[in-house]
Amino acid sequence: MSRALRVLVVDDSDFFRTLVADKLDSLYDMETETAPGASEALDRLEADSFDCVVSDYNMPGTDGIELFERLRVRGDEVPFILLTAAGSEAVASEAITAGVTDYFPKAEGQTQFELLGKRIENVVSQRRAEREVEIFREAVEQADPAIVITDNDGTIEYVNRAFEGVTGHSAEGVEGTSLADLTGWDAERAETLHERVRGGEHVREEAIQHREDGTQFHADLSVAPLRLDGEAVEKFVVIESDITDLKSREQRLQVFNRILRHNLRNDLNVVQGYLALLLERIEDAEARSHAEDAEAKLADLLSISEKVRSAARTIRTTREAEEPRVVDLGELLGREADRVRESDPEATVAVDSDGNPAVRATNVDVAIRELLANAIEHNDGQDARVSIGVDQETAPDGFLAVEIADDGPGIPDLEREVLERGSETKLKHSRSLGLWL
């Protein structure tokens, strides 16, 4: 036990009550308190919490079993050990019928207290284990995703409360059926998945499922092995979420992205071409100035379109990457710094990579490139100065921090606020795709 057990000893005999409390304290380091009768015990239990109650049966007014029953009526599930006189089989039978946690016949000698201490430890350990199971089960029942437990052949044994809302099927309708019947997998695919999970693998799958009323939805399923005793996988736990809305948003974003990248970009290229022809013929200085401003804005829009395309490609490859790749961070920083020097010879880029640390990352080169470009592009000085460093001390264990600093004005307060908050509003929104990326 991690802490001393708190035990309430109830007995109308001052001598025996004190003796039991002292022995439990000295032999097992238990924190004990005493009560001379049921009324005092109920008051003590109302005011404080105990791990176990040890009560004599034969007490005036309210006996030990009646005390136990009154505790249970008011919802107190504290473990309860009833002390009985030797040979009181009728009392023991009554105690068992009432549901007392355990009963203990009084005897003579030191041994009885040693045995009583062991009994107390056992019933408290059992109650704590039961309580942990109750908490876990209630957590599973209150969870938003559907949670399913199957045997190691995929036969459904349990579903939680959210299951019906997510899948449209009742618990009674699916218990005893196959997980494949629920997901719509064919026999070969289902058996392949079962074999993978039985081998200890955590499997993530998406499936189009049908509710009981025939409507379909996109489901995200995570299937993991459960080892209850030893190494053998005895059961599977399945966590399922309805991702139909997410899939719909992804499809809409793909359409918007295609329109922005393809249709809009093509039209802007046409406009840019016509504008270039006009500029060749415009002689009026003021009109030419306006046309050049329009040309510059068109170039900005085309640049934004290309950035959106690049951002979408980066996000897609990051999401689809099976695992991060090993990157030589020192070499990467040097390469990106050289890229900046070539595009802007006036800029000064200093690199301090603290050796050549290797990291596991996905698209970190794109992130560093965007930050360097931002530092150069938004620097209001003639000769931008940028430094890149690797910090191993302030980063969390197992991580490296790349710090990029410049002598420019810094990120505007509004941009910084939006980035740190992680969301935008109509009044406060970012204009930089690169920083978001």
Short mmCIF file of C-alpha atoms in Angstrom, two decimals:
data_model
loop_
_atom_site.label_atom_id
_atom_site.label_comp_id
_atom_site.label_asym_id
_atom_site.label_seq_id
_atom_site.Cartn_x
_atom_site.Cartn_y
_atom_site.Cartn_z
CA MET A 1 0.00 0.00 0.00
CA SER A 2 1.38 3.41 -0.87
CA ARG A 3 0.01 5.16 2.22
CA ALA A 4 -1.09 4.12 5.68
CA LEU A 5 -4.58 2.66 5.74
CA ARG A 6 -7.16 4.53 7.78
CA VAL A 7 -9.31 2.14 9.84
CA LEU A 8 -12.31 2.87 12.06
CA VAL A 9 -12.71 0.34 14.90
CA VAL A 10 -16.25 0.14 16.35
CA ASP A 11 -16.87 -1.78 19.58
CA ASP A 12 -18.78 -1.03 22.77
CA SER A 13 -15.98 -2.59 24.82
CA ASP A 14 -13.38 0.08 25.69
CA PHE A 15 -10.74 -2.57 26.30
CA PHE A 16 -11.21 -4.57 23.10
CA ARG A 17 -11.73 -1.45 20.95
CA THR A 18 -8.47 0.07 22.17
CA LEU A 19 -6.61 -3.23 21.91
CA VAL A 20 -7.60 -3.79 18.28
CA ALA A 21 -6.72 -0.22 17.31
CA ASP A 22 -3.31 -0.36 19.03
CA LYS A 23 -2.41 -3.74 17.48
CA LEU A 24 -3.33 -2.63 13.95
CA ASP A 25 -1.28 0.51 14.48
CA SER A 26 1.81 -1.26 15.85
CA LEU A 27 1.78 -4.32 13.57
CA TYR A 28 0.70 -2.72 10.26
CA ASP A 29 1.29 1.02 10.70
CA MET A 30 -2.42 1.65 10.14
CA GLU A 31 -3.98 4.95 11.17
CA THR A 32 -6.80 3.93 13.50
CA GLU A 33 -9.69 5.76 15.11
CA THR A 34 -12.35 4.30 17.39
CA ALA A 35 -16.08 4.63 18.03
CA PRO A 36 -18.01 3.08 20.96
CA GLY A 37 -21.18 2.44 18.97
CA ALA A 38 -23.05 2.68 15.66
CA SER A 39 -24.26 6.26 16.16
CA GLU A 40 -20.76 7.57 16.82
CA ALA A 41 -19.39 5.55 13.91
CA LEU A 42 -21.93 7.01 11.50
CA ASP A 43 -21.03 10.53 12.64
CA ARG A 44 -17.31 9.81 12.22
CA LEU A 45 -17.81 8.36 8.75
CA GLU A 46 -19.93 11.35 7.76
CA ALA A 47 -17.16 13.76 8.77
CA ASP A 48 -14.14 11.85 7.49
CA SER A 49 -13.10 9.09 5.08
CA PHE A 50 -11.73 5.69 6.01
CA ASP A 51 -10.35 2.77 4.03
CA CYS A 52 -12.05 0.15 6.18
CA VAL A 53 -14.48 -0.28 9.10
CA VAL A 54 -13.91 -3.06 11.63
CA SER A 55 -17.03 -3.46 13.78
CA ASP A 56 -18.14 -5.80 16.53
CA TYR A 57 -21.45 -7.53 15.88
CA ASN A 58 -22.92 -7.61 19.36
CA MET A 59 -23.44 -3.98 20.40
CA PRO A 60 -26.37 -2.43 22.30
CA GLY A 61 -28.98 -0.55 20.27
CA THR A 62 -27.69 -1.04 16.74
CA ASP A 63 -25.66 -4.17 16.02
CA GLY A 64 -22.83 -4.48 13.51
CA ILE A 65 -24.95 -5.76 10.63
CA GLU A 66 -27.48 -2.95 11.10
CA LEU A 67 -24.60 -0.45 11.07
CA PHE A 68 -23.40 -1.98 7.79
CA GLU A 69 -26.87 -1.75 6.25
CA ARG A 70 -27.29 1.89 7.29
CA LEU A 71 -23.95 2.73 5.65
CA ARG A 72 -24.99 1.08 2.40
CA VAL A 73 -28.40 2.82 2.42
CA ARG A 74 -26.68 6.20 2.43
CA GLY A 75 -24.33 5.10 -0.38
CA ASP A 76 -21.13 4.51 1.60
CA GLU A 77 -19.26 1.59 -0.01
CA VAL A 78 -16.37 1.49 2.50
CA PRO A 79 -15.10 -2.10 3.07
CA PHE A 80 -16.69 -3.51 6.23
CA ILE A 81 -15.33 -6.36 8.38
CA LEU A 82 -17.65 -7.78 11.03
CA LEU A 83 -16.16 -9.23 14.21
CA THR A 84 -18.12 -12.19 15.58
CA ALA A 85 -17.78 -14.46 18.56
CA ALA A 86 -16.20 -17.84 17.92
CA GLY A 87 -18.77 -20.40 16.81
CA SER A 88 -21.35 -17.79 15.69
CA GLU A 89 -22.25 -19.56 12.46
CA ALA A 90 -25.72 -18.01 12.41
CA VAL A 91 -24.27 -14.48 12.63
CA ALA A 92 -21.71 -15.31 9.93
CA SER A 93 -24.51 -16.54 7.68
CA GLU A 94 -26.54 -13.40 8.31
CA ALA A 95 -23.48 -11.25 7.56
CA ILE A 96 -22.87 -13.00 4.26
CA THR A 97 -26.53 -12.63 3.29
CA ALA A 98 -26.43 -8.91 4.12
CA GLY A 99 -23.38 -8.45 1.89
CA VAL A 100 -20.74 -7.63 4.52
CA THR A 101 -17.30 -7.47 2.90
CA ASP A 102 -15.83 -10.02 5.31
CA TYR A 103 -16.35 -11.40 8.78
CA PHE A 104 -13.73 -12.37 11.33
CA PRO A 105 -14.26 -14.65 14.37
CA LYS A 106 -12.71 -13.30 17.55
CA ALA A 107 -10.05 -15.50 19.13
CA GLU A 108 -7.29 -15.30 21.73
CA GLY A 109 -3.64 -14.46 21.30
CA GLN A 110 -1.48 -12.32 19.04
CA THR A 111 -2.20 -14.34 15.92
CA GLN A 112 -5.78 -13.04 15.60
CA PHE A 113 -4.55 -9.46 15.14
CA GLU A 114 -1.99 -10.49 12.53
CA LEU A 115 -4.73 -12.30 10.61
CA LEU A 116 -7.11 -9.36 11.00
CA GLY A 117 -4.48 -6.98 9.61
CA LYS A 118 -4.02 -9.20 6.56
CA ARG A 119 -7.77 -9.37 6.03
CA ILE A 120 -8.01 -5.58 6.14
CA GLU A 121 -5.21 -5.18 3.59
CA ASN A 122 -6.84 -7.72 1.29
CA VAL A 123 -10.34 -6.21 1.35
CA VAL A 124 -9.00 -2.69 0.84
CA SER A 125 -6.84 -3.82 -2.10
CA GLN A 126 -9.83 -5.59 -3.61
CA ARG A 127 -12.05 -2.54 -3.18
CA ARG A 128 -9.46 -0.27 -4.74
CA ALA A 129 -9.14 -2.61 -7.71
CA GLU A 130 -12.93 -2.71 -8.08
CA ARG A 131 -13.02 1.09 -7.89
CA GLU A 132 -10.42 1.42 -10.63
CA VAL A 133 -12.50 -0.87 -12.84
CA GLU A 134 -15.62 1.21 -12.08
CA ILE A 135 -13.79 4.44 -12.96
CA PHE A 136 -12.40 2.96 -16.16
CA ARG A 137 -15.77 1.59 -17.24
CA GLU A 138 -17.49 4.92 -16.55
CA ALA A 139 -14.76 6.74 -18.51
CA VAL A 140 -15.34 4.40 -21.46
CA GLU A 141 -19.10 4.91 -21.21
CA GLN A 142 -18.72 8.72 -21.15
CA ALA A 143 -16.26 8.85 -24.08
CA ASP A 144 -17.42 10.57 -27.28
CA PRO A 145 -16.00 8.02 -29.76
CA ALA A 146 -17.60 4.62 -30.12
CA ILE A 147 -15.57 2.02 -28.23
CA VAL A 148 -15.91 -1.65 -29.11
CA ILE A 149 -14.29 -4.69 -27.48
CA THR A 150 -14.09 -7.93 -29.46
CA ASP A 151 -12.49 -11.33 -28.97
CA ASN A 152 -9.35 -12.05 -30.99
CA ASP A 153 -11.45 -13.23 -33.92
CA GLY A 154 -13.30 -9.92 -34.17
CA THR A 155 -16.59 -11.02 -32.55
CA ILE A 156 -18.14 -8.02 -30.78
CA GLU A 157 -18.54 -8.50 -27.02
CA TYR A 158 -19.10 -4.94 -25.75
CA VAL A 159 -19.93 -1.48 -27.07
CA ASN A 160 -20.11 1.75 -25.09
CA ARG A 161 -22.92 4.28 -24.78
CA ALA A 162 -21.70 6.43 -27.70
CA PHE A 163 -21.67 3.50 -30.12
CA GLU A 164 -25.30 3.83 -31.21
CA GLY A 165 -24.98 7.57 -31.83
CA VAL A 166 -21.84 7.12 -33.96
CA THR A 167 -22.78 3.99 -35.94
CA GLY A 168 -26.58 3.98 -35.84
CA HIS A 169 -26.65 0.40 -34.51
CA SER A 170 -27.90 -0.69 -31.09
CA ALA A 171 -25.72 -2.64 -28.67
CA GLU A 172 -28.21 -5.52 -28.71
CA GLY A 173 -28.08 -5.64 -32.49
CA VAL A 174 -24.30 -6.00 -32.83
CA GLU A 175 -23.12 -7.94 -29.77
CA GLY A 176 -22.13 -11.41 -30.94
CA THR A 177 -21.71 -10.30 -34.57
CA SER A 178 -18.45 -9.77 -36.43
CA LEU A 179 -16.54 -6.52 -36.64
CA ALA A 180 -16.41 -7.14 -40.40
CA ASP A 181 -20.23 -7.07 -40.52
CA LEU A 182 -20.12 -3.61 -38.97
CA THR A 183 -17.35 -2.20 -41.17
CA GLY A 184 -18.31 -3.87 -44.42
CA TRP A 185 -14.89 -5.48 -44.87
CA ASP A 186 -14.76 -8.67 -46.91
CA ALA A 187 -13.55 -11.86 -45.24
CA GLU A 188 -10.01 -11.63 -46.62
CA ARG A 189 -9.49 -8.03 -45.54
CA ALA A 190 -10.96 -8.72 -42.08
CA GLU A 191 -8.74 -11.74 -41.50
CA THR A 192 -5.65 -9.80 -42.61
CA LEU A 193 -6.47 -7.07 -40.11
CA HIS A 194 -7.12 -9.62 -37.35
CA GLU A 195 -3.76 -11.25 -38.01
CA ARG A 196 -1.98 -7.91 -37.79
CA VAL A 197 -3.62 -7.04 -34.48
CA ARG A 198 -3.07 -10.53 -33.06
CA GLY A 199 0.59 -9.95 -33.91
CA GLY A 200 0.60 -6.89 -31.64
CA GLU A 201 0.15 -4.18 -34.28
CA HIS A 202 -2.04 -1.11 -33.82
CA VAL A 203 -4.04 -0.70 -37.04
CA ARG A 204 -5.67 2.50 -38.29
CA GLU A 205 -8.28 2.18 -41.03
CA GLU A 206 -10.96 4.26 -42.70
CA ALA A 207 -14.18 2.66 -43.89
CA ILE A 208 -17.51 3.66 -45.40
CA GLN A 209 -20.12 2.14 -43.10
CA HIS A 210 -23.89 1.91 -43.23
CA ARG A 211 -26.20 2.74 -40.38
CA GLU A 212 -29.21 0.60 -39.57
CA ASP A 213 -31.45 2.98 -41.55
CA GLY A 214 -29.28 2.55 -44.65
CA THR A 215 -27.48 5.92 -44.59
CA GLN A 216 -23.72 5.77 -44.99
CA PHE A 217 -20.92 7.62 -43.24
CA HIS A 218 -17.13 7.79 -43.22
CA ALA A 219 -15.63 6.09 -40.17
CA ASP A 220 -12.14 6.31 -38.73
CA LEU A 221 -11.25 3.11 -36.85
CA SER A 222 -8.30 2.37 -34.60
CA VAL A 223 -7.88 -1.30 -33.67
CA ALA A 224 -5.43 -2.28 -30.91
CA PRO A 225 -4.54 -5.54 -29.15
CA LEU A 226 -5.48 -6.26 -25.52
CA ARG A 227 -3.21 -8.54 -23.50
CA LEU A 228 -4.96 -9.39 -20.25
CA ASP A 229 -2.67 -12.14 -18.94
CA GLY A 230 0.78 -12.80 -20.37
CA GLU A 231 1.82 -12.14 -23.95
CA ALA A 232 -1.13 -13.60 -25.89
CA VAL A 233 -3.56 -11.13 -27.46
CA GLU A 234 -6.94 -12.09 -26.04
CA LYS A 235 -9.13 -9.26 -27.28
CA PHE A 236 -9.23 -6.22 -29.57
CA VAL A 237 -10.28 -2.71 -28.61
CA VAL A 238 -11.73 -0.61 -31.44
CA ILE A 239 -12.16 3.16 -31.24
CA GLU A 240 -14.41 4.55 -33.97
CA SER A 241 -15.30 8.12 -34.92
CA ASP A 242 -17.61 9.57 -37.56
CA ILE A 243 -15.40 11.67 -39.86
CA THR A 244 -18.03 12.39 -42.51
CA ASP A 245 -17.92 16.16 -41.89
CA LEU A 246 -14.12 16.12 -42.01
CA LYS A 247 -14.15 14.27 -45.32
CA SER A 248 -16.70 16.71 -46.74
CA ARG A 249 -14.54 19.67 -45.71
CA GLU A 250 -11.48 18.02 -47.25
CA GLN A 251 -13.34 17.57 -50.53
CA ARG A 252 -14.51 21.19 -50.54
CA LEU A 253 -10.98 22.39 -49.79
CA GLN A 254 -9.65 20.29 -52.65
CA VAL A 255 -12.15 21.94 -55.00
CA PHE A 256 -11.34 25.44 -53.70
CA ASN A 257 -7.64 24.72 -53.94
CA ARG A 258 -7.98 23.46 -57.52
CA ILE A 259 -9.95 26.55 -58.52
CA LEU A 260 -7.39 28.83 -56.88
CA ARG A 261 -4.40 26.99 -58.30
CA HIS A 262 -5.69 26.22 -61.77
CA ASN A 263 -8.62 28.32 -62.91
CA LEU A 264 -7.73 31.56 -61.16
CA ARG A 265 -4.04 31.28 -61.95
CA ASN A 266 -4.73 30.68 -65.65
CA ASP A 267 -7.05 33.67 -65.82
CA LEU A 268 -4.51 35.87 -64.01
CA ASN A 269 -1.84 34.81 -66.50
CA VAL A 270 -4.13 35.87 -69.35
CA VAL A 271 -4.81 39.23 -67.70
CA GLN A 272 -1.09 39.69 -67.09
CA GLY A 273 -0.38 39.04 -70.77
CA TYR A 274 -2.98 41.57 -71.95
CA LEU A 275 -1.68 44.12 -69.45
CA ALA A 276 1.86 43.67 -70.78
CA LEU A 277 0.58 44.40 -74.30
CA LEU A 278 -1.19 47.52 -73.05
CA LEU A 279 1.94 48.77 -71.32
CA GLU A 280 3.79 48.61 -74.64
CA ARG A 281 1.24 51.03 -76.15
CA ILE A 282 0.50 53.39 -73.27
CA GLU A 283 2.37 56.66 -73.65
CA ASP A 284 0.66 58.79 -71.01
CA ALA A 285 2.91 58.75 -67.89
CA GLU A 286 0.05 58.77 -65.37
CA ALA A 287 -1.88 56.02 -67.16
CA ARG A 288 1.31 53.97 -67.47
CA SER A 289 1.97 54.36 -63.73
CA HIS A 290 -1.51 53.01 -62.94
CA ALA A 291 -1.01 50.10 -65.31
CA GLU A 292 2.34 49.26 -63.70
CA ASP A 293 0.66 49.27 -60.27
CA ALA A 294 -1.93 46.86 -61.60
CA GLU A 295 0.83 44.68 -63.03
CA ALA A 296 2.56 44.60 -59.63
CA LYS A 297 -0.67 43.56 -57.91
CA LEU A 298 -1.17 40.82 -60.47
CA ALA A 299 2.32 39.55 -59.75
CA ASP A 300 1.50 39.51 -56.01
CA LEU A 301 -1.67 37.52 -56.67
CA LEU A 302 0.22 35.01 -58.80
CA SER A 303 2.83 34.70 -56.06
CA ILE A 304 0.11 34.04 -53.46
CA SER A 305 -1.43 31.43 -55.74
CA GLU A 306 1.91 29.67 -56.01
CA LYS A 307 2.34 29.82 -52.23
CA VAL A 308 -1.08 28.26 -51.72
CA ARG A 309 -0.10 25.50 -54.12
CA SER A 310 3.16 24.95 -52.28
CA ALA A 311 1.44 25.01 -48.88
CA ALA A 312 -1.17 22.47 -50.00
CA ARG A 313 1.56 20.20 -51.37
CA THR A 314 3.57 20.47 -48.14
CA ILE A 315 0.56 19.74 -45.93
CA ARG A 316 -0.41 16.78 -48.10
CA THR A 317 3.09 15.24 -48.07
CA THR A 318 3.35 15.79 -44.31
CA ARG A 319 0.03 14.05 -43.71
CA GLU A 320 0.84 11.18 -46.07
CA ALA A 321 4.37 10.62 -44.81
CA GLU A 322 4.60 7.25 -43.09
CA GLU A 323 7.32 8.43 -40.73
CA PRO A 324 9.75 11.36 -40.39
CA ARG A 325 13.05 11.06 -42.22
CA VAL A 326 16.52 11.61 -40.78
CA VAL A 327 17.83 15.10 -41.61
CA ASP A 328 21.35 16.45 -41.10
CA LEU A 329 20.30 19.74 -39.55
CA GLY A 330 23.70 21.45 -39.91
CA GLU A 331 23.86 20.64 -43.62
CA LEU A 332 20.25 21.73 -44.10
CA LEU A 333 20.77 25.10 -42.42
CA GLY A 334 23.91 25.73 -44.47
CA ARG A 335 22.12 24.86 -47.71
CA GLU A 336 19.15 27.15 -46.96
CA ALA A 337 21.50 29.96 -45.94
CA ASP A 338 23.36 29.60 -49.27
CA ARG A 339 20.02 29.80 -51.07
CA VAL A 340 19.31 33.15 -49.39
CA ARG A 341 22.80 34.49 -50.19
CA GLU A 342 22.37 33.62 -53.86
CA SER A 343 18.95 35.29 -54.14
CA ASP A 344 19.96 38.36 -52.10
CA PRO A 345 23.74 38.98 -52.21
CA GLU A 346 23.38 42.04 -49.96
CA ALA A 347 21.99 39.96 -47.09
CA THR A 348 24.23 38.58 -44.35
CA VAL A 349 23.29 35.13 -43.06
CA ALA A 350 25.24 33.65 -40.15
CA VAL A 351 24.79 29.96 -39.26
CA ASP A 352 25.66 28.36 -35.92
CA SER A 353 24.49 24.75 -36.01
CA ASP A 354 26.58 23.52 -33.06
CA GLY A 355 28.08 20.70 -35.08
CA ASN A 356 25.93 18.65 -37.40
CA PRO A 357 23.07 17.27 -35.30
CA ALA A 358 20.77 14.74 -36.97
CA VAL A 359 17.02 14.97 -36.40
CA ARG A 360 13.92 13.09 -37.52
CA ALA A 361 11.48 15.50 -39.16
CA THR A 362 9.05 16.03 -42.02
CA ASN A 363 9.31 19.08 -44.30
CA VAL A 364 11.48 20.96 -41.83
CA ASP A 365 13.37 22.40 -44.83
CA VAL A 366 10.18 24.12 -46.02
CA ALA A 367 9.58 25.66 -42.58
CA ILE A 368 13.15 27.02 -42.35
CA ARG A 369 13.03 28.32 -45.93
CA GLU A 370 9.79 30.20 -45.24
CA LEU A 371 11.15 31.76 -42.06
CA LEU A 372 14.34 32.88 -43.79
CA ALA A 373 12.37 34.32 -46.71
CA ASN A 374 10.14 36.18 -44.24
CA ALA A 375 13.17 37.61 -42.44
CA ILE A 376 14.65 38.94 -45.70
CA GLU A 377 11.45 40.07 -47.42
CA HIS A 378 10.11 42.12 -44.51
CA ASN A 379 13.42 43.68 -43.47
CA ASP A 380 13.25 47.45 -43.93
CA GLY A 381 17.03 47.90 -43.87
CA GLN A 382 19.30 47.99 -46.90
CA ASP A 383 21.46 45.05 -45.83
CA ALA A 384 19.44 42.45 -43.94
CA ARG A 385 21.25 40.51 -41.22
CA VAL A 386 19.91 37.09 -40.28
CA SER A 387 21.27 34.51 -37.84
CA ILE A 388 20.31 30.83 -37.60
CA GLY A 389 21.14 28.78 -34.52
CA VAL A 390 20.41 25.41 -32.98
CA ASP A 391 19.51 25.38 -29.29
CA GLN A 392 19.83 22.05 -27.52
CA GLU A 393 19.56 23.36 -23.96
CA THR A 394 16.17 25.07 -23.82
CA ALA A 395 14.35 22.56 -26.06
CA PRO A 396 12.44 19.67 -24.42
CA ASP A 397 14.27 16.36 -24.06
CA GLY A 398 14.57 14.60 -27.37
CA PHE A 399 14.05 17.80 -29.41
CA LEU A 400 16.15 20.58 -30.94
CA ALA A 401 15.08 24.19 -31.32
CA VAL A 402 16.03 26.14 -34.46
CA GLU A 403 16.14 29.88 -33.78
CA ILE A 404 16.06 32.43 -36.61
CA ALA A 405 16.60 36.09 -35.74
CA ASP A 406 16.98 39.20 -37.91
CA ASP A 407 17.57 42.93 -37.49
CA GLY A 408 14.26 43.88 -39.12
CA PRO A 409 11.07 45.21 -37.50
CA GLY A 410 9.92 41.75 -36.38
CA ILE A 411 6.57 40.08 -36.86
CA PRO A 412 3.74 42.64 -36.59
CA ASP A 413 1.75 42.43 -33.36
CA LEU A 414 -1.45 41.47 -35.17
CA GLU A 415 0.26 38.66 -37.10
CA ARG A 416 1.92 37.39 -33.91
CA GLU A 417 -1.37 37.47 -31.99
CA VAL A 418 -3.16 35.46 -34.68
CA LEU A 419 -0.33 32.91 -34.90
CA GLU A 420 -0.14 32.43 -31.13
CA ARG A 421 -3.91 32.18 -30.77
CA GLY A 422 -4.10 29.62 -33.59
CA SER A 423 -7.33 30.96 -35.12
CA GLU A 424 -8.58 33.99 -37.03
CA THR A 425 -11.57 36.32 -36.79
CA LYS A 426 -13.11 38.75 -39.29
CA LEU A 427 -11.27 41.62 -37.64
CA LYS A 428 -8.03 39.84 -36.78
CA HIS A 429 -6.54 37.64 -39.47
CA SER A 430 -3.13 36.88 -40.92
CA ARG A 431 -1.93 37.87 -44.39
CA SER A 432 1.06 35.54 -44.39
CA LEU A 433 0.76 31.99 -45.71
CA GLY A 434 4.43 31.35 -45.05
CA LEU A 435 4.20 31.99 -41.31
CA TRP A 436 1.12 29.81 -41.01
CA LEU A 437 2.96 27.03 -42.82
#
